[in-house]
């Protein structure tokens, strides 16, 4: 079976990159910066990258909604945009990337036999690319998942709005779920990994780090656990 794929002593690392990071400025620079770092990392590890949709996805979804599309159809548009972003990252990576965007988890695993960097976007409606990252982590048996986000880690409240927001060095999935369900935070716009992603991290004890993706080199620091927030097991 696929789980028998021999990656040597390489760690399998799944990285989720928010579209709001990689396509924030609507130009090629972040794709290029990410490609440089990912190429470097892939010499030591087997990488799987899940790319988000960002503003272009929200713009397209907005138009679809105005056209009275169903929520699932809007999500489907969003998924297409994540896959476009994934294609751009493949272009930036050149021969270091598997040349096709993986559309599902089976393809991701299959493509990884090449030892090239495997790139995917969304899969099915009703969840985010963060959820895709956690399912992919289960599927390939990842040693580590890194969530590249727009702030330094996971905070108790929106760090862009509250000066006294505190970053967690460590947090458990159960603690995250309780922050997510607290009314106070629901009212605000502070968003981190979605419910599905957290539940999967919880059920499979996926070692996960949340880091600031504005600086792609943070991905390398995440591997050695130097920065960000680490999601630790409920049973630590
Ligand atoms: P994301 O919300 O995952 O993109 O996908 P993102 O860019 O990472 O978001 P930021 O950067 O954190 O803000 C964009 C949209 O695509 C659909 C959803 O509608 C989602 O809002 N999508 C994505 C799915 O329906 N299923 C997927 O598997 C992925």
Tab-separated table of C-alpha atoms and ligand atoms in Angstrom:
chain	number	residue	atom	x	y	z
A	1	UNK	CA	0.000	0.000	0.000
A	2	UNK	CA	0.987	3.654	-0.327
A	3	UNK	CA	1.979	3.849	3.322
A	4	UNK	CA	4.881	1.601	2.458
A	5	UNK	CA	6.442	4.313	0.274
A	6	UNK	CA	10.037	4.581	1.377
A	7	UNK	CA	11.086	8.188	1.933
A	8	UNK	CA	14.408	7.108	3.470
A	9	UNK	CA	14.984	8.977	6.701
A	10	UNK	CA	13.200	12.085	5.426
A	11	UNK	CA	10.475	13.598	7.581
A	12	UNK	CA	7.106	14.025	5.906
A	13	UNK	CA	6.024	17.619	6.399
A	14	UNK	CA	2.685	19.117	5.387
A	15	UNK	CA	2.665	22.909	5.091
A	16	UNK	CA	-0.537	24.923	4.745
A	17	UNK	CA	0.030	28.388	3.295
A	18	UNK	CA	-2.860	30.828	3.543
A	19	UNK	CA	-3.745	32.545	0.306
A	20	UNK	CA	-3.798	35.751	2.301
A	21	UNK	CA	-0.026	35.271	2.660
A	22	UNK	CA	1.130	33.972	-0.677
A	23	UNK	CA	-1.004	36.116	-2.959
A	24	UNK	CA	-1.457	39.077	-0.645
A	25	UNK	CA	0.292	41.603	-2.863
A	26	UNK	CA	-1.042	40.176	-6.129
A	27	UNK	CA	2.427	39.605	-7.548
A	28	UNK	CA	4.983	36.828	-7.958
A	29	UNK	CA	7.387	37.767	-5.163
A	30	UNK	CA	5.999	35.623	-2.339
A	31	UNK	CA	5.693	32.640	-4.664
A	32	UNK	CA	9.367	33.059	-5.527
A	33	UNK	CA	10.441	33.548	-1.889
A	34	UNK	CA	8.473	30.478	-0.825
A	35	UNK	CA	9.895	28.440	-3.711
A	36	UNK	CA	13.477	29.257	-2.664
A	37	UNK	CA	12.894	28.099	0.906
A	38	UNK	CA	10.837	25.034	-0.047
A	39	UNK	CA	13.485	23.831	-2.520
A	40	UNK	CA	16.020	24.015	0.244
A	41	UNK	CA	13.821	22.144	2.714
A	42	UNK	CA	12.899	19.421	0.241
A	43	UNK	CA	16.482	18.199	0.093
A	44	UNK	CA	16.060	16.967	3.669
A	45	UNK	CA	12.314	16.352	3.931
A	46	UNK	CA	9.401	15.195	1.813
A	47	UNK	CA	7.144	18.225	1.490
A	48	UNK	CA	3.428	18.459	0.803
A	49	UNK	CA	2.106	22.011	0.382
A	50	UNK	CA	-1.550	23.055	0.601
A	51	UNK	CA	-2.193	26.516	-0.829
A	52	UNK	CA	-5.160	28.706	0.162
A	53	UNK	CA	-7.305	31.048	-1.898
A	54	UNK	CA	-6.825	34.484	-0.311
A	55	UNK	CA	-8.514	37.620	-1.626
A	56	UNK	CA	-8.949	36.337	-5.199
A	57	UNK	CA	-11.006	33.434	-3.798
A	58	UNK	CA	-13.125	35.805	-1.718
A	59	UNK	CA	-13.668	38.060	-4.766
A	60	UNK	CA	-14.790	35.170	-6.951
A	61	UNK	CA	-16.987	33.730	-4.223
A	62	UNK	CA	-18.567	37.186	-3.797
A	63	UNK	CA	-19.489	37.316	-7.480
A	64	UNK	CA	-20.870	33.759	-7.401
A	65	UNK	CA	-22.969	34.654	-4.362
A	66	UNK	CA	-24.393	37.693	-6.147
A	67	UNK	CA	-25.343	35.319	-8.942
A	68	UNK	CA	-27.325	33.393	-6.277
A	69	UNK	CA	-25.070	30.339	-6.432
A	70	UNK	CA	-25.513	27.817	-3.619
A	71	UNK	CA	-22.971	27.810	-0.789
A	72	UNK	CA	-21.503	24.551	-2.121
A	73	UNK	CA	-21.154	26.103	-5.579
A	74	UNK	CA	-19.450	29.138	-4.015
A	75	UNK	CA	-17.045	26.795	-2.199
A	76	UNK	CA	-16.402	25.040	-5.488
A	77	UNK	CA	-15.374	28.378	-7.022
A	78	UNK	CA	-13.103	28.950	-4.003
A	79	UNK	CA	-11.506	25.533	-4.536
A	80	UNK	CA	-10.767	26.398	-8.165
A	81	UNK	CA	-8.968	29.559	-7.035
A	82	UNK	CA	-6.884	27.641	-4.459
A	83	UNK	CA	-5.840	25.330	-7.307
A	84	UNK	CA	-4.860	28.301	-9.466
A	85	UNK	CA	-2.650	29.546	-6.627
A	86	UNK	CA	-1.252	26.027	-6.321
A	87	UNK	CA	-0.378	26.123	-10.045
A	88	UNK	CA	1.512	29.378	-9.555
A	89	UNK	CA	3.556	27.788	-6.771
A	90	UNK	CA	4.343	24.840	-9.060
A	91	UNK	CA	5.566	27.344	-11.676
A	92	UNK	CA	7.743	29.067	-9.098
A	93	UNK	CA	9.227	25.729	-7.973
A	94	UNK	CA	9.969	24.510	-11.496
A	95	UNK	CA	11.418	21.019	-11.616
A	96	UNK	CA	11.443	20.684	-7.837
A	97	UNK	CA	7.648	20.375	-7.845
A	98	UNK	CA	5.507	17.530	-9.130
A	99	UNK	CA	4.053	19.210	-12.241
A	100	UNK	CA	0.342	18.624	-11.456
A	101	UNK	CA	-1.858	19.966	-8.672
A	102	UNK	CA	-3.045	17.009	-6.586
A	103	UNK	CA	-6.857	17.061	-6.560
A	104	UNK	CA	-7.271	14.605	-3.704
A	105	UNK	CA	-5.297	12.768	-1.025
A	106	UNK	CA	-4.687	9.649	-3.116
A	107	UNK	CA	-3.094	11.757	-5.848
A	108	UNK	CA	-0.958	13.619	-3.301
A	109	UNK	CA	0.417	10.354	-1.971
A	110	UNK	CA	0.901	8.959	-5.473
A	111	UNK	CA	2.745	12.087	-6.654
A	112	UNK	CA	5.067	11.949	-3.642
A	113	UNK	CA	6.655	8.756	-5.006
A	114	UNK	CA	8.565	11.153	-7.292
A	115	UNK	CA	10.189	12.710	-4.151
A	116	UNK	CA	9.286	16.088	-5.663
A	117	UNK	CA	7.361	18.690	-3.705
A	118	UNK	CA	3.653	17.855	-3.899
A	119	UNK	CA	1.252	20.803	-4.168
A	120	UNK	CA	-2.486	20.886	-3.699
A	121	UNK	CA	-5.294	23.343	-3.070
A	122	UNK	CA	-8.787	22.564	-1.770
A	123	UNK	CA	-10.660	19.305	-2.198
A	124	UNK	CA	-14.389	19.381	-1.338
A	125	UNK	CA	-16.841	22.097	-0.255
A	126	UNK	CA	-17.559	23.024	3.352
A	127	UNK	CA	-14.091	23.282	4.804
A	128	UNK	CA	-10.884	25.275	4.473
A	129	UNK	CA	-7.461	24.437	3.116
A	130	UNK	CA	-6.333	24.147	6.757
A	131	UNK	CA	-8.703	21.189	7.094
A	132	UNK	CA	-7.245	19.781	3.859
A	133	UNK	CA	-3.790	20.074	5.438
A	134	UNK	CA	-4.788	18.131	8.525
A	135	UNK	CA	-6.549	15.376	6.547
A	136	UNK	CA	-3.527	15.164	4.263
A	137	UNK	CA	-1.301	14.889	7.344
A	138	UNK	CA	-3.335	11.904	8.516
A	139	UNK	CA	-3.377	10.387	5.064
A	140	UNK	CA	0.356	10.494	4.441
A	141	UNK	CA	1.284	9.957	8.097
A	142	UNK	CA	3.041	13.323	8.358
A	143	UNK	CA	5.634	13.806	11.076
A	144	UNK	CA	4.814	17.497	11.263
A	145	UNK	CA	2.248	19.975	9.989
A	146	UNK	CA	3.142	23.667	9.709
A	147	UNK	CA	0.415	26.271	9.369
A	148	UNK	CA	1.812	29.459	7.793
A	149	UNK	CA	-0.427	32.293	8.877
A	150	UNK	CA	-0.377	36.102	9.007
A	151	UNK	CA	0.563	36.495	12.687
A	152	UNK	CA	3.328	35.037	14.858
A	153	UNK	CA	1.310	32.152	16.288
A	154	UNK	CA	-1.980	31.459	18.010
A	155	UNK	CA	-3.308	34.210	20.271
A	156	UNK	CA	-6.076	34.311	22.852
A	157	UNK	CA	-7.670	37.131	20.837
A	158	UNK	CA	-7.082	39.068	17.638
A	159	UNK	CA	-3.542	40.510	17.919
A	160	UNK	CA	-4.345	43.050	15.207
A	161	UNK	CA	-7.067	44.514	17.371
A	162	UNK	CA	-6.034	43.950	20.981
A	163	UNK	CA	-2.696	45.166	22.274
A	164	UNK	CA	-2.932	42.813	25.241
A	165	UNK	CA	-3.463	39.715	23.071
A	166	UNK	CA	-1.260	36.880	24.339
A	167	UNK	CA	0.430	34.336	22.120
A	168	UNK	CA	0.481	30.736	23.293
A	169	UNK	CA	3.805	28.930	23.082
A	170	UNK	CA	1.880	25.687	23.449
A	171	UNK	CA	-1.806	24.842	23.292
A	172	UNK	CA	-3.874	21.642	23.149
A	173	UNK	CA	-6.605	20.975	20.572
A	174	UNK	CA	-9.194	20.924	23.351
A	175	UNK	CA	-8.108	24.397	24.495
A	176	UNK	CA	-8.322	25.605	20.888
A	177	UNK	CA	-11.827	24.229	20.493
A	178	UNK	CA	-12.931	26.033	23.624
A	179	UNK	CA	-11.510	29.367	22.346
A	180	UNK	CA	-13.261	28.777	19.028
A	181	UNK	CA	-16.619	28.153	20.632
A	182	UNK	CA	-16.452	31.030	23.127
A	183	UNK	CA	-19.030	33.675	22.219
A	184	UNK	CA	-16.621	36.552	22.715
A	185	UNK	CA	-14.271	35.352	20.025
A	186	UNK	CA	-17.017	34.349	17.657
A	187	UNK	CA	-18.223	37.932	17.587
A	188	UNK	CA	-14.792	39.145	16.517
A	189	UNK	CA	-13.069	38.294	13.302
A	190	UNK	CA	-10.045	36.516	14.754
A	191	UNK	CA	-9.741	33.336	12.787
A	192	UNK	CA	-7.341	30.497	13.144
A	193	UNK	CA	-7.511	26.839	12.104
A	194	UNK	CA	-11.135	25.841	11.489
A	195	UNK	CA	-13.104	23.352	13.592
A	196	UNK	CA	-12.564	20.436	11.204
A	197	UNK	CA	-8.814	21.002	11.160
A	198	UNK	CA	-8.607	21.119	14.959
A	199	UNK	CA	-10.727	18.000	15.396
A	200	UNK	CA	-8.472	16.053	13.061
A	201	UNK	CA	-5.326	17.318	14.786
A	202	UNK	CA	-6.911	16.179	18.040
A	203	UNK	CA	-7.964	12.699	16.957
A	204	UNK	CA	-4.602	11.865	15.393
A	205	UNK	CA	-2.259	13.844	17.659
A	206	UNK	CA	-0.728	15.576	14.660
A	207	UNK	CA	2.282	17.583	15.738
A	208	UNK	CA	1.415	21.046	14.450
A	209	UNK	CA	3.153	24.403	14.494
A	210	UNK	CA	1.523	27.734	13.716
A	211	UNK	CA	4.048	30.290	12.430
A	212	UNK	CA	4.187	33.652	10.728
A	213	UNK	CA	4.234	32.923	7.007
A	214	UNK	CA	5.153	36.473	6.023
A	215	UNK	CA	8.727	35.275	6.358
A	216	UNK	CA	9.092	31.951	4.529
A	217	UNK	CA	12.324	31.161	6.409
A	218	UNK	CA	10.097	30.678	9.453
A	219	UNK	CA	9.149	27.325	7.935
A	220	UNK	CA	12.725	26.130	8.458
A	221	UNK	CA	12.733	27.471	12.005
A	222	UNK	CA	9.453	25.659	12.634
A	223	UNK	CA	11.064	22.308	11.894
A	224	UNK	CA	13.440	22.835	14.808
A	225	UNK	CA	10.602	24.172	16.947
A	226	UNK	CA	12.226	27.569	17.503
A	227	UNK	CA	9.194	29.741	16.876
A	228	UNK	CA	5.430	30.061	16.810
A	229	UNK	CA	2.791	28.097	18.679
A	230	UNK	CA	3.042	24.328	19.040
A	231	UNK	CA	-0.179	22.345	19.265
A	232	UNK	CA	0.581	19.634	21.784
A	233	UNK	CA	-1.373	16.483	22.533
A	234	UNK	CA	-4.300	16.618	24.984
A	235	UNK	CA	-2.561	13.749	26.785
A	236	UNK	CA	0.829	15.355	27.282
B	1	LIG	P1	-9.295	28.983	2.208
B	1	LIG	O1	-10.223	29.734	3.089
B	1	LIG	O2	-8.737	27.766	2.758
B	1	LIG	O3	-8.211	29.932	1.670
B	1	LIG	O4	-10.022	28.642	0.846
B	1	LIG	P2	-7.208	30.827	2.519
B	1	LIG	O5	-6.658	31.726	1.497
B	1	LIG	O6	-6.300	29.955	3.282
B	1	LIG	O7	-7.903	31.697	3.525
B	1	LIG	P3	-7.018	32.678	4.387
B	1	LIG	O8	-5.802	33.019	3.626
B	1	LIG	O9	-6.697	31.904	5.641
B	1	LIG	O10	-7.931	33.827	4.574
B	1	LIG	C1	-10.792	29.607	0.134
B	1	LIG	C2	-12.231	29.150	-0.006
B	1	LIG	O11	-12.311	27.984	-0.832
B	1	LIG	C3	-13.309	27.085	-0.358
B	1	LIG	C4	-13.976	27.769	0.815
B	1	LIG	O12	-15.085	28.503	0.333
B	1	LIG	C5	-12.890	28.737	1.299
B	1	LIG	O13	-13.431	29.832	1.969
B	1	LIG	N1	-12.698	25.773	-0.021
B	1	LIG	C6	-11.342	25.645	0.114
B	1	LIG	C7	-13.511	24.657	0.102
B	1	LIG	O14	-14.742	24.738	0.018
B	1	LIG	N2	-12.936	23.437	0.327
B	1	LIG	C8	-11.603	23.277	0.430
B	1	LIG	O15	-11.131	22.124	0.600
B	1	LIG	C9	-10.796	24.422	0.353
